[in-house]
PDB file of C-alpha atoms in Angstrom:
ATOM      1  CA  MET S 262       0.000   0.000   0.000  1.00  0.00           C
ATOM      2  CA  ASN S 263       1.091   3.547  -0.773  1.00  0.00           C
ATOM      3  CA  LEU S 264       0.949   5.121   2.687  1.00  0.00           C
ATOM      4  CA  THR S 265       1.226   8.634   1.295  1.00  0.00           C
ATOM      5  CA  LYS S 266      -2.338   8.317  -0.034  1.00  0.00           C
ATOM      6  CA  LEU S 267      -3.726   7.908   3.498  1.00  0.00           C
ATOM      7  CA  ASN S 268      -5.234  10.975   5.199  1.00  0.00           C
ATOM      8  CA  THR S 269      -3.174  10.202   8.271  1.00  0.00           C
ATOM      9  CA  GLU S 270       0.126  10.181   6.342  1.00  0.00           C
ATOM     10  CA  GLN S 271      -0.177  13.495   4.496  1.00  0.00           C
ATOM     11  CA  GLN S 272       2.227  16.355   5.207  1.00  0.00           C
ATOM     12  CA  ASN S 273       0.706  19.320   6.979  1.00  0.00           C
ATOM     13  CA  PRO S 274       1.511  22.492   4.991  1.00  0.00           C
ATOM     14  CA  LYS S 275       1.229  24.600   8.141  1.00  0.00           C
ATOM     15  CA  THR S 276       4.136  22.824   9.815  1.00  0.00           C
ATOM     16  CA  LEU S 277       6.680  22.311   7.029  1.00  0.00           C
ATOM     17  CA  ASN S 278       9.135  24.516   8.920  1.00  0.00           C
ATOM     18  CA  ILE S 279       8.115  23.592  12.449  1.00  0.00           C
ATOM     19  CA  ASP S 280      11.688  22.613  13.275  1.00  0.00           C
ATOM     20  CA  LEU S 281      12.674  26.257  12.793  1.00  0.00           C
ATOM     21  CA  MET S 282       9.951  27.682  15.047  1.00  0.00           C
ATOM     22  CA  GLU S 283      10.317  29.115  18.531  1.00  0.00           C
ATOM     23  CA  THR S 284       8.828  27.051  21.352  1.00  0.00           C
ATOM     24  CA  GLU S 285       5.704  29.163  21.787  1.00  0.00           C
ATOM     25  CA  ASP S 286       5.018  29.043  18.053  1.00  0.00           C
ATOM     26  CA  ILE S 287       5.298  25.244  18.058  1.00  0.00           C
ATOM     27  CA  ILE S 288       2.826  25.009  20.917  1.00  0.00           C
ATOM     28  CA  THR S 289       0.492  27.501  19.209  1.00  0.00           C
ATOM     29  CA  VAL S 290       0.328  25.541  15.964  1.00  0.00           C
ATOM     30  CA  ILE S 291      -0.270  22.273  17.852  1.00  0.00           C
ATOM     31  CA  ASN S 292      -3.114  23.962  19.702  1.00  0.00           C
ATOM     32  CA  GLN S 293      -4.585  25.348  16.478  1.00  0.00           C
ATOM     33  CA  GLU S 294      -4.528  21.911  14.881  1.00  0.00           C
ATOM     34  CA  ASP S 295      -6.115  20.319  17.966  1.00  0.00           C
ATOM     35  CA  LEU S 296      -9.022  22.745  17.635  1.00  0.00           C
ATOM     36  CA  LEU S 297      -9.966  21.015  14.382  1.00  0.00           C
ATOM     37  CA  VAL S 298     -10.742  17.735  16.152  1.00  0.00           C
ATOM     38  CA  PRO S 299     -14.158  18.528  17.723  1.00  0.00           C
ATOM     39  CA  ASN S 300     -15.567  19.757  14.411  1.00  0.00           C
ATOM     40  CA  ALA S 301     -14.428  16.580  12.686  1.00  0.00           C
ATOM     41  CA  ILE S 302     -16.205  14.539  15.353  1.00  0.00           C
ATOM     42  CA  ALA S 303     -19.358  16.664  15.107  1.00  0.00           C
ATOM     43  CA  LYS S 304     -19.801  15.436  11.538  1.00  0.00           C
ATOM     44  CA  GLU S 305     -19.835  11.857  12.854  1.00  0.00           C
ATOM     45  CA  ILE S 306     -22.504  12.309  15.530  1.00  0.00           C
ATOM     46  CA  PRO S 307     -25.186  10.344  13.600  1.00  0.00           C
ATOM     47  CA  ALA S 308     -22.777   7.427  13.177  1.00  0.00           C
ATOM     48  CA  ILE S 309     -21.711   7.593  16.830  1.00  0.00           C
ATOM     49  CA  SER S 310     -25.367   7.654  17.927  1.00  0.00           C
ATOM     50  CA  ALA S 311     -26.154   4.550  15.872  1.00  0.00           C
ATOM     51  CA  VAL S 312     -23.234   2.691  17.443  1.00  0.00           C
ATOM     52  CA  VAL S 313     -24.290   3.738  20.951  1.00  0.00           C
ATOM     53  CA  ASP S 314     -27.780   2.343  20.353  1.00  0.00           C
ATOM     54  CA  ARG S 315     -26.232  -0.924  19.151  1.00  0.00           C
ATOM     55  CA  ILE S 316     -23.997  -1.108  22.234  1.00  0.00           C
ATOM     56  CA  VAL S 317     -26.991  -0.498  24.514  1.00  0.00           C
ATOM     57  CA  GLN S 318     -28.825  -3.311  22.752  1.00  0.00           C
ATOM     58  CA  ALA S 319     -25.831  -5.580  23.359  1.00  0.00           C
ATOM     59  CA  PHE S 320     -25.668  -4.685  27.054  1.00  0.00           C
ATOM     60  CA  ASN S 321     -29.387  -5.289  27.488  1.00  0.00           C
ATOM     61  CA  GLU S 322     -28.997  -8.721  25.900  1.00  0.00           C
ATOM     62  CA  GLY S 323     -26.014  -9.695  28.046  1.00  0.00           C
ATOM     63  CA  GLY S 324     -23.406  -8.852  25.421  1.00  0.00           C
ATOM     64  CA  ARG S 325     -20.111  -7.018  25.739  1.00  0.00           C
ATOM     65  CA  LEU S 326     -18.329  -4.044  24.210  1.00  0.00           C
ATOM     66  CA  ILE S 327     -14.884  -5.157  23.032  1.00  0.00           C
ATOM     67  CA  TYR S 328     -12.267  -2.687  21.823  1.00  0.00           C
ATOM     68  CA  THR S 329      -9.409  -3.951  19.687  1.00  0.00           C
ATOM     69  CA  GLY S 330      -6.455  -2.158  18.160  1.00  0.00           C
ATOM     70  CA  ALA S 331      -2.688  -1.829  17.931  1.00  0.00           C
ATOM     71  CA  GLY S 332      -0.320   0.737  19.419  1.00  0.00           C
ATOM     72  CA  THR S 333      -1.925   4.008  20.501  1.00  0.00           C
ATOM     73  CA  SER S 334      -5.336   2.847  19.262  1.00  0.00           C
ATOM     74  CA  GLY S 335      -5.196  -0.328  21.339  1.00  0.00           C
ATOM     75  CA  ARG S 336      -4.016   1.557  24.412  1.00  0.00           C
ATOM     76  CA  LEU S 337      -6.892   4.018  24.113  1.00  0.00           C
ATOM     77  CA  GLY S 338      -9.369   1.134  24.024  1.00  0.00           C
ATOM     78  CA  ILE S 339      -7.822  -0.425  27.115  1.00  0.00           C
ATOM     79  CA  LEU S 340      -7.896   2.937  28.906  1.00  0.00           C
ATOM     80  CA  ASP S 341     -11.571   3.485  28.166  1.00  0.00           C
ATOM     81  CA  ALA S 342     -12.507  -0.060  29.162  1.00  0.00           C
ATOM     82  CA  SER S 343     -10.528   0.036  32.413  1.00  0.00           C
ATOM     83  CA  GLU S 344     -12.307   3.176  33.605  1.00  0.00           C
ATOM     84  CA  CYS S 345     -15.829   1.769  33.308  1.00  0.00           C
ATOM     85  CA  PRO S 346     -15.876  -0.434  36.462  1.00  0.00           C
ATOM     86  CA  PRO S 347     -14.892   2.281  38.981  1.00  0.00           C
ATOM     87  CA  THR S 348     -17.003   4.963  37.281  1.00  0.00           C
ATOM     88  CA  TYR S 349     -20.139   2.979  36.508  1.00  0.00           C
ATOM     89  CA  GLY S 350     -19.914  -0.143  38.662  1.00  0.00           C
ATOM     90  CA  THR S 351     -19.762  -2.451  35.663  1.00  0.00           C
ATOM     91  CA  ASP S 352     -18.403  -5.972  35.628  1.00  0.00           C
ATOM     92  CA  PRO S 353     -14.814  -5.867  34.285  1.00  0.00           C
ATOM     93  CA  GLU S 354     -15.904  -8.266  31.542  1.00  0.00           C
ATOM     94  CA  MET S 355     -18.635  -5.951  30.254  1.00  0.00           C
ATOM     95  CA  VAL S 356     -16.278  -3.531  28.482  1.00  0.00           C
ATOM     96  CA  VAL S 357     -12.982  -5.089  27.412  1.00  0.00           C
ATOM     97  CA  GLY S 358      -9.916  -3.727  25.660  1.00  0.00           C
ATOM     98  CA  ILE S 359      -7.416  -5.911  23.796  1.00  0.00           C
ATOM     99  CA  ILE S 360      -4.225  -4.848  22.059  1.00  0.00           C
ATOM    100  CA  ALA S 361      -1.943  -6.386  19.450  1.00  0.00           C
ATOM    101  CA  GLY S 362       0.984  -7.891  21.316  1.00  0.00           C
ATOM    102  CA  GLY S 363      -0.902  -8.400  24.590  1.00  0.00           C
ATOM    103  CA  LYS S 364      -0.385  -6.688  27.943  1.00  0.00           C
ATOM    104  CA  GLU S 365       3.280  -5.995  27.258  1.00  0.00           C
ATOM    105  CA  ALA S 366       2.229  -3.768  24.358  1.00  0.00           C
ATOM    106  CA  THR S 367       0.459  -1.338  26.694  1.00  0.00           C
ATOM    107  CA  THR S 368       3.819   0.117  27.743  1.00  0.00           C
ATOM    108  CA  GLU S 369       6.144  -0.665  24.842  1.00  0.00           C
ATOM    109  CA  ALA S 370       6.065  -1.306  21.113  1.00  0.00           C
ATOM    110  CA  ILE S 371       5.894  -4.982  20.124  1.00  0.00           C
ATOM    111  CA  GLU S 372       7.571  -5.394  16.758  1.00  0.00           C
ATOM    112  CA  GLY S 373       5.275  -6.730  14.063  1.00  0.00           C
ATOM    113  CA  ALA S 374       2.275  -7.348  16.332  1.00  0.00           C
ATOM    114  CA  GLU S 375      -0.010  -5.034  14.385  1.00  0.00           C
ATOM    115  CA  ASP S 376       0.687  -6.949  11.164  1.00  0.00           C
ATOM    116  CA  ASP S 377      -0.675 -10.252  12.499  1.00  0.00           C
ATOM    117  CA  ASN S 378      -4.157 -10.627  11.008  1.00  0.00           C
ATOM    118  CA  ALA S 379      -4.617 -14.124  12.449  1.00  0.00           C
ATOM    119  CA  GLN S 380      -3.855 -12.964  15.986  1.00  0.00           C
ATOM    120  CA  GLY S 381      -6.584 -10.332  15.732  1.00  0.00           C
ATOM    121  CA  LYS S 382      -9.031 -13.185  15.244  1.00  0.00           C
ATOM    122  CA  GLN S 383      -7.395 -15.453  17.828  1.00  0.00           C
ATOM    123  CA  ASP S 384      -7.606 -12.851  20.591  1.00  0.00           C
ATOM    124  CA  LEU S 385     -11.382 -12.681  20.066  1.00  0.00           C
ATOM    125  CA  VAL S 386     -11.611 -16.477  19.959  1.00  0.00           C
ATOM    126  CA  ASP S 387      -9.831 -16.508  23.324  1.00  0.00           C
ATOM    127  CA  LEU S 388     -12.433 -14.045  24.650  1.00  0.00           C
ATOM    128  CA  LYS S 389     -15.180 -16.427  23.470  1.00  0.00           C
ATOM    129  CA  LEU S 390     -16.767 -13.801  21.233  1.00  0.00           C
ATOM    130  CA  THR S 391     -20.494 -14.313  20.602  1.00  0.00           C
ATOM    131  CA  GLU S 392     -23.126 -12.781  18.355  1.00  0.00           C
ATOM    132  CA  LYS S 393     -24.332 -10.727  21.335  1.00  0.00           C
ATOM    133  CA  ASP S 394     -21.114  -8.704  21.460  1.00  0.00           C
ATOM    134  CA  VAL S 395     -20.013  -5.469  19.777  1.00  0.00           C
ATOM    135  CA  VAL S 396     -16.438  -5.319  18.475  1.00  0.00           C
ATOM    136  CA  VAL S 397     -14.987  -1.833  17.963  1.00  0.00           C
ATOM    137  CA  GLY S 398     -11.817  -1.845  15.880  1.00  0.00           C
ATOM    138  CA  ILE S 399      -9.693   1.283  16.358  1.00  0.00           C
ATOM    139  CA  ALA S 400      -7.031   2.329  13.838  1.00  0.00           C
ATOM    140  CA  ALA S 401      -6.193   5.817  12.594  1.00  0.00           C
ATOM    141  CA  SER S 402      -5.224   4.538   9.147  1.00  0.00           C
ATOM    142  CA  GLY S 403      -8.081   2.053   8.919  1.00  0.00           C
ATOM    143  CA  ARG S 404      -5.737  -0.587   7.508  1.00  0.00           C
ATOM    144  CA  THR S 405      -4.114  -2.368  10.500  1.00  0.00           C
ATOM    145  CA  PRO S 406      -4.060  -6.124   9.717  1.00  0.00           C
ATOM    146  CA  TYR S 407      -4.501  -7.165  13.370  1.00  0.00           C
ATOM    147  CA  THR S 408      -7.632  -5.051  13.699  1.00  0.00           C
ATOM    148  CA  ILE S 409      -8.948  -6.153  10.309  1.00  0.00           C
ATOM    149  CA  GLY S 410      -8.598  -9.774  11.416  1.00  0.00           C
ATOM    150  CA  ALA S 411     -10.677  -9.008  14.501  1.00  0.00           C
ATOM    151  CA  LEU S 412     -13.422  -7.281  12.518  1.00  0.00           C
ATOM    152  CA  GLU S 413     -13.561 -10.091   9.957  1.00  0.00           C
ATOM    153  CA  TYR S 414     -14.019 -12.611  12.754  1.00  0.00           C
ATOM    154  CA  ALA S 415     -16.723 -10.461  14.363  1.00  0.00           C
ATOM    155  CA  ASN S 416     -18.622 -10.561  11.070  1.00  0.00           C
ATOM    156  CA  GLU S 417     -18.090 -14.305  10.810  1.00  0.00           C
ATOM    157  CA  ILE S 418     -19.542 -14.885  14.292  1.00  0.00           C
ATOM    158  CA  GLY S 419     -22.420 -12.426  13.798  1.00  0.00           C
ATOM    159  CA  ALA S 420     -21.218  -9.881  16.355  1.00  0.00           C
ATOM    160  CA  ALA S 421     -21.658  -6.194  15.504  1.00  0.00           C
ATOM    161  CA  SER S 422     -18.500  -4.794  13.901  1.00  0.00           C
ATOM    162  CA  VAL S 423     -17.523  -1.126  14.240  1.00  0.00           C
ATOM    163  CA  SER S 424     -14.566   0.821  12.854  1.00  0.00           C
ATOM    164  CA  VAL S 425     -13.198   3.996  14.443  1.00  0.00           C
ATOM    165  CA  VAL S 426     -10.803   5.411  11.855  1.00  0.00           C
ATOM    166  CA  CYS S 427      -9.414   8.752  10.685  1.00  0.00           C
ATOM    167  CA  SER S 428      -9.049   7.983   6.981  1.00  0.00           C
ATOM    168  CA  LYS S 429     -11.633   8.073   4.189  1.00  0.00           C
ATOM    169  CA  ASP S 430     -12.666   4.899   2.375  1.00  0.00           C
ATOM    170  CA  SER S 431     -10.429   2.684   4.501  1.00  0.00           C
ATOM    171  CA  GLU S 432     -10.167  -1.096   4.374  1.00  0.00           C
ATOM    172  CA  MET S 433     -11.793  -1.310   7.803  1.00  0.00           C
ATOM    173  CA  GLU S 434     -14.750   0.772   6.658  1.00  0.00           C
ATOM    174  CA  LYS S 435     -15.368  -1.743   3.877  1.00  0.00           C
ATOM    175  CA  ILE S 436     -15.432  -4.603   6.391  1.00  0.00           C
ATOM    176  CA  SER S 437     -17.380  -3.224   9.351  1.00  0.00           C
ATOM    177  CA  ALA S 438     -21.135  -2.838   9.743  1.00  0.00           C
ATOM    178  CA  TYR S 439     -20.678   0.614  11.312  1.00  0.00           C
ATOM    179  CA  THR S 440     -17.978   3.211  10.720  1.00  0.00           C
ATOM    180  CA  ILE S 441     -17.069   6.332  12.700  1.00  0.00           C
ATOM    181  CA  ALA S 442     -14.537   8.331  10.684  1.00  0.00           C
ATOM    182  CA  PRO S 443     -13.569  11.783  11.988  1.00  0.00           C
ATOM    183  CA  ILE S 444     -11.178  13.154   9.368  1.00  0.00           C
ATOM    184  CA  VAL S 445      -8.857  15.399  11.345  1.00  0.00           C
ATOM    185  CA  GLY S 446      -6.343  16.126   8.604  1.00  0.00           C
ATOM    186  CA  PRO S 447      -2.553  15.791   8.513  1.00  0.00           C
ATOM    187  CA  GLU S 448      -0.692  15.685  11.806  1.00  0.00           C
ATOM    188  CA  VAL S 449       1.671  18.411  12.999  1.00  0.00           C
ATOM    189  CA  VAL S 450       4.438  15.820  12.735  1.00  0.00           C
ATOM    190  CA  THR S 451       3.715  13.740   9.642  1.00  0.00           C
ATOM    191  CA  GLY S 452       2.207  10.357  10.504  1.00  0.00           C
ATOM    192  CA  SER S 453       2.260  10.908  14.287  1.00  0.00           C
ATOM    193  CA  THR S 454      -1.297   9.696  14.779  1.00  0.00           C
ATOM    194  CA  ARG S 455      -1.017   9.714  18.551  1.00  0.00           C
ATOM    195  CA  MET S 456      -1.785  13.421  18.161  1.00  0.00           C
ATOM    196  CA  LYS S 457      -4.991  14.629  16.429  1.00  0.00           C
ATOM    197  CA  ALA S 458      -6.107  11.154  15.380  1.00  0.00           C
ATOM    198  CA  GLY S 459      -5.487   9.791  18.871  1.00  0.00           C
ATOM    199  CA  THR S 460      -7.358  12.715  20.420  1.00  0.00           C
ATOM    200  CA  ALA S 461     -10.298  12.100  18.090  1.00  0.00           C
ATOM    201  CA  GLN S 462     -10.342   8.398  18.952  1.00  0.00           C
ATOM    202  CA  LYS S 463     -10.276   9.169  22.678  1.00  0.00           C
ATOM    203  CA  LEU S 464     -13.190  11.591  22.359  1.00  0.00           C
ATOM    204  CA  VAL S 465     -15.209   9.075  20.335  1.00  0.00           C
ATOM    205  CA  LEU S 466     -14.604   6.281  22.862  1.00  0.00           C
ATOM    206  CA  ASN S 467     -15.629   8.670  25.659  1.00  0.00           C
ATOM    207  CA  MET S 468     -18.914   9.197  23.819  1.00  0.00           C
ATOM    208  CA  LEU S 469     -19.520   5.500  23.180  1.00  0.00           C
ATOM    209  CA  THR S 470     -19.183   4.385  26.789  1.00  0.00           C
ATOM    210  CA  THR S 471     -20.585   7.491  28.482  1.00  0.00           C
ATOM    211  CA  ALA S 472     -23.736   7.616  26.356  1.00  0.00           C
ATOM    212  CA  SER S 473     -24.204   3.846  26.626  1.00  0.00           C
ATOM    213  CA  MET S 474     -23.877   3.927  30.412  1.00  0.00           C
ATOM    214  CA  ILE S 475     -26.387   6.777  30.625  1.00  0.00           C
ATOM    215  CA  LYS S 476     -28.832   4.820  28.491  1.00  0.00           C
ATOM    216  CA  ILE S 477     -28.637   1.714  30.707  1.00  0.00           C
ATOM    217  CA  GLY S 478     -29.293   3.676  33.892  1.00  0.00           C
ATOM    218  CA  LYS S 479     -25.802   4.221  35.278  1.00  0.00           C
ATOM    219  CA  VAL S 480     -26.388   7.988  35.549  1.00  0.00           C
ATOM    220  CA  TYR S 481     -29.113   9.935  37.394  1.00  0.00           C
ATOM    221  CA  GLY S 482     -29.297  13.529  36.180  1.00  0.00           C
ATOM    222  CA  ASN S 483     -25.605  13.960  35.541  1.00  0.00           C
ATOM    223  CA  LEU S 484     -24.494  12.014  38.627  1.00  0.00           C
ATOM    224  CA  MET S 485     -22.551   8.734  38.421  1.00  0.00           C
ATOM    225  CA  VAL S 486     -24.850   6.862  40.772  1.00  0.00           C
ATOM    226  CA  ASP S 487     -23.150   3.481  40.316  1.00  0.00           C
ATOM    227  CA  VAL S 488     -19.702   4.755  41.321  1.00  0.00           C
ATOM    228  CA  GLN S 489     -17.595   2.150  43.142  1.00  0.00           C
ATOM    229  CA  MET S 490     -16.101   3.362  46.410  1.00  0.00           C
ATOM    230  CA  THR S 491     -12.648   1.864  45.980  1.00  0.00           C
ATOM    231  CA  ASN S 492     -10.711   4.721  47.591  1.00  0.00           C
ATOM    232  CA  GLU S 493     -11.210   7.706  49.888  1.00  0.00           C
ATOM    233  CA  LYS S 494     -11.810  10.155  47.040  1.00  0.00           C
ATOM    234  CA  LEU S 495     -14.563   7.970  45.586  1.00  0.00           C
ATOM    235  CA  ARG S 496     -16.127   7.417  49.023  1.00  0.00           C
ATOM    236  CA  LYS S 497     -16.387  11.182  49.460  1.00  0.00           C
ATOM    237  CA  ARG S 498     -17.738  11.495  45.938  1.00  0.00           C
ATOM    238  CA  ALA S 499     -20.458   8.953  46.727  1.00  0.00           C
ATOM    239  CA  VAL S 500     -21.519  10.940  49.791  1.00  0.00           C
ATOM    240  CA  ASN S 501     -21.624  14.113  47.712  1.00  0.00           C
ATOM    241  CA  ILE S 502     -23.648  12.369  45.019  1.00  0.00           C
ATOM    242  CA  VAL S 503     -26.257  11.261  47.565  1.00  0.00           C
ATOM    243  CA  LYS S 504     -26.349  14.769  49.069  1.00  0.00           C
ATOM    244  CA  THR S 505     -26.719  16.412  45.656  1.00  0.00           C
ATOM    245  CA  ALA S 506     -29.429  14.035  44.475  1.00  0.00           C
ATOM    246  CA  THR S 507     -31.526  14.248  47.638  1.00  0.00           C
ATOM    247  CA  GLY S 508     -30.656  17.496  49.433  1.00  0.00           C
ATOM    248  CA  VAL S 509     -29.908  15.749  52.734  1.00  0.00           C
ATOM    249  CA  SER S 510     -26.998  16.465  55.066  1.00  0.00           C
ATOM    250  CA  GLU S 511     -23.645  14.727  54.874  1.00  0.00           C
ATOM    251  CA  GLU S 512     -24.515  12.714  57.974  1.00  0.00           C
ATOM    252  CA  GLU S 513     -27.812  11.519  56.513  1.00  0.00           C
ATOM    253  CA  ALA S 514     -26.142  10.649  53.211  1.00  0.00           C
ATOM    254  CA  SER S 515     -23.410   8.670  54.970  1.00  0.00           C
ATOM    255  CA  SER S 516     -25.963   6.848  57.092  1.00  0.00           C
ATOM    256  CA  ALA S 517     -28.069   5.843  54.091  1.00  0.00           C
ATOM    257  CA  LEU S 518     -24.984   4.626  52.265  1.00  0.00           C
ATOM    258  CA  ALA S 519     -23.996   2.472  55.230  1.00  0.00           C
ATOM    259  CA  GLU S 520     -27.510   1.048  55.509  1.00  0.00           C
ATOM    260  CA  GLN S 521     -27.475   0.174  51.811  1.00  0.00           C
ATOM    261  CA  GLN S 522     -24.037  -1.487  51.957  1.00  0.00           C
ATOM    262  CA  TYR S 523     -22.525   1.492  50.129  1.00  0.00           C
ATOM    263  CA  ASN S 524     -24.786   1.123  47.115  1.00  0.00           C
ATOM    264  CA  THR S 525     -25.098   4.774  46.038  1.00  0.00           C
ATOM    265  CA  LYS S 526     -28.186   4.284  43.908  1.00  0.00           C
ATOM    266  CA  ALA S 527     -30.022   2.330  46.607  1.00  0.00           C
ATOM    267  CA  ALA S 528     -29.087   4.942  49.215  1.00  0.00           C
ATOM    268  CA  ILE S 529     -30.631   7.688  47.082  1.00  0.00           C
ATOM    269  CA  LEU S 530     -33.773   5.620  46.527  1.00  0.00           C
ATOM    270  CA  GLN S 531     -34.050   4.932  50.259  1.00  0.00           C
ATOM    271  CA  ILE S 532     -33.928   8.634  51.083  1.00  0.00           C
ATOM    272  CA  MET S 533     -36.366   9.561  48.309  1.00  0.00           C
ATOM    273  CA  THR S 534     -38.928   6.864  49.079  1.00  0.00           C
ATOM    274  CA  GLY S 535     -38.341   5.652  52.636  1.00  0.00           C
ATOM    275  CA  LEU S 536     -37.810   2.119  51.332  1.00  0.00           C
ATOM    276  CA  LYS S 537     -35.153   0.294  53.327  1.00  0.00           C
ATOM    277  CA  GLY S 538     -32.873  -2.661  52.729  1.00  0.00           C
ATOM    278  CA  ASN S 539     -33.966  -5.148  50.092  1.00  0.00           C
ATOM    279  CA  ASP S 540     -37.142  -3.212  49.332  1.00  0.00           C
ATOM    280  CA  ALA S 541     -35.093  -0.460  47.703  1.00  0.00           C
ATOM    281  CA  LEU S 542     -32.869  -2.968  45.925  1.00  0.00           C
ATOM    282  CA  ASN S 543     -35.854  -4.954  44.641  1.00  0.00           C
ATOM    283  CA  LEU S 544     -37.523  -1.839  43.248  1.00  0.00           C
ATOM    284  CA  LEU S 545     -34.306  -0.926  41.442  1.00  0.00           C
ATOM    285  CA  GLU S 546     -34.045  -4.422  40.032  1.00  0.00           C
ATOM    286  CA  THR S 547     -37.638  -4.277  38.816  1.00  0.00           C
ATOM    287  CA  HIS S 548     -36.698  -1.203  36.798  1.00  0.00           C
ATOM    288  CA  ALA S 549     -33.402  -2.609  35.466  1.00  0.00           C
ATOM    289  CA  GLY S 550     -31.358  -0.277  37.660  1.00  0.00           C
ATOM    290  CA  HIS S 551     -32.920   2.924  36.312  1.00  0.00           C
ATOM    291  CA  LEU S 552     -33.187   5.097  39.411  1.00  0.00           C
ATOM    292  CA  ARG S 553     -35.463   7.718  37.862  1.00  0.00           C
ATOM    293  CA  ASP S 554     -37.935   5.033  36.752  1.00  0.00           C
ATOM    294  CA  ALA S 555     -37.884   3.418  40.200  1.00  0.00           C
ATOM    295  CA  VAL S 556     -38.615   6.742  41.953  1.00  0.00           C
ATOM    296  CA  ALA S 557     -41.429   7.533  39.518  1.00  0.00           C
ATOM    297  CA  ALA S 558     -42.968   4.087  39.959  1.00  0.00           C
ATOM    298  CA  PHE S 559     -42.912   4.412  43.741  1.00  0.00           C
ATOM    299  CA  HIS S 560     -44.648   7.781  43.704  1.00  0.00           C
ATOM    300  CA  THR S 561     -47.221   6.581  41.156  1.00  0.00           C
ATOM    301  CA  SER S 562     -48.196   3.626  43.326  1.00  0.00           C
ATOM    302  CA  ASN S 563     -48.216   5.487  46.671  1.00  0.00           C
TER     303      ASN S 563
END
């Protein structure tokens, strides 16, 4: 393949003499180029929305969201996946990130790993991919063999296949059922796709998981009501969430959290309805964890 034909490999005319610039000018041009990223993503909102709805469907049917990629793209998928359990209380297997070259590749380059098409498939075989899952392949160029192998296997199994790329008419786009393609233009340093392309990918992944978690009831208002209290900061955040949602004092919020075994959502429901213990938990379960629906149902029936 002629790499120079890829959007991500073009030379940026604004930075042809960047090596001659003063420090502040270098930083300024990087900043100016970064400002192009949100507009590129805005054009992809319909595609992102369609993928979110498909992910929500997968979650509701017991499926998973699986990110796959090489290098920066793979690391971004792992980052997004790893932040879902503490933020939204999800099972670690619900959103998964895999990278060409395995765990070692998260901190260093593994020579040739991205070129292994068969391993892209094998890593999904090892995860026991099913037709209920959504596979999101991430690659700035849209041509990474490892990621293509994963998407081809997703199609073979009947899982939903999604490409997040930064090049037009890429190989991955031709393979996947859904494509999100923010075209951010040439990088400040030619081919350094950890920059604008990586930023675009990160923003898209933020949207995919955040919107999906909102849709399955992990957020009340704009509060992360399924936060896991795994450290002191998050314990304080949970107390503040209960206070904000209900208007009670810190002492009352802490007490409700303790009574509900530090289940933030159940503590809020207890304060709002007076339901204690398993009664609050059962009402939440009846409404698939959607706190707003549970509160509304209680007030309708009482």
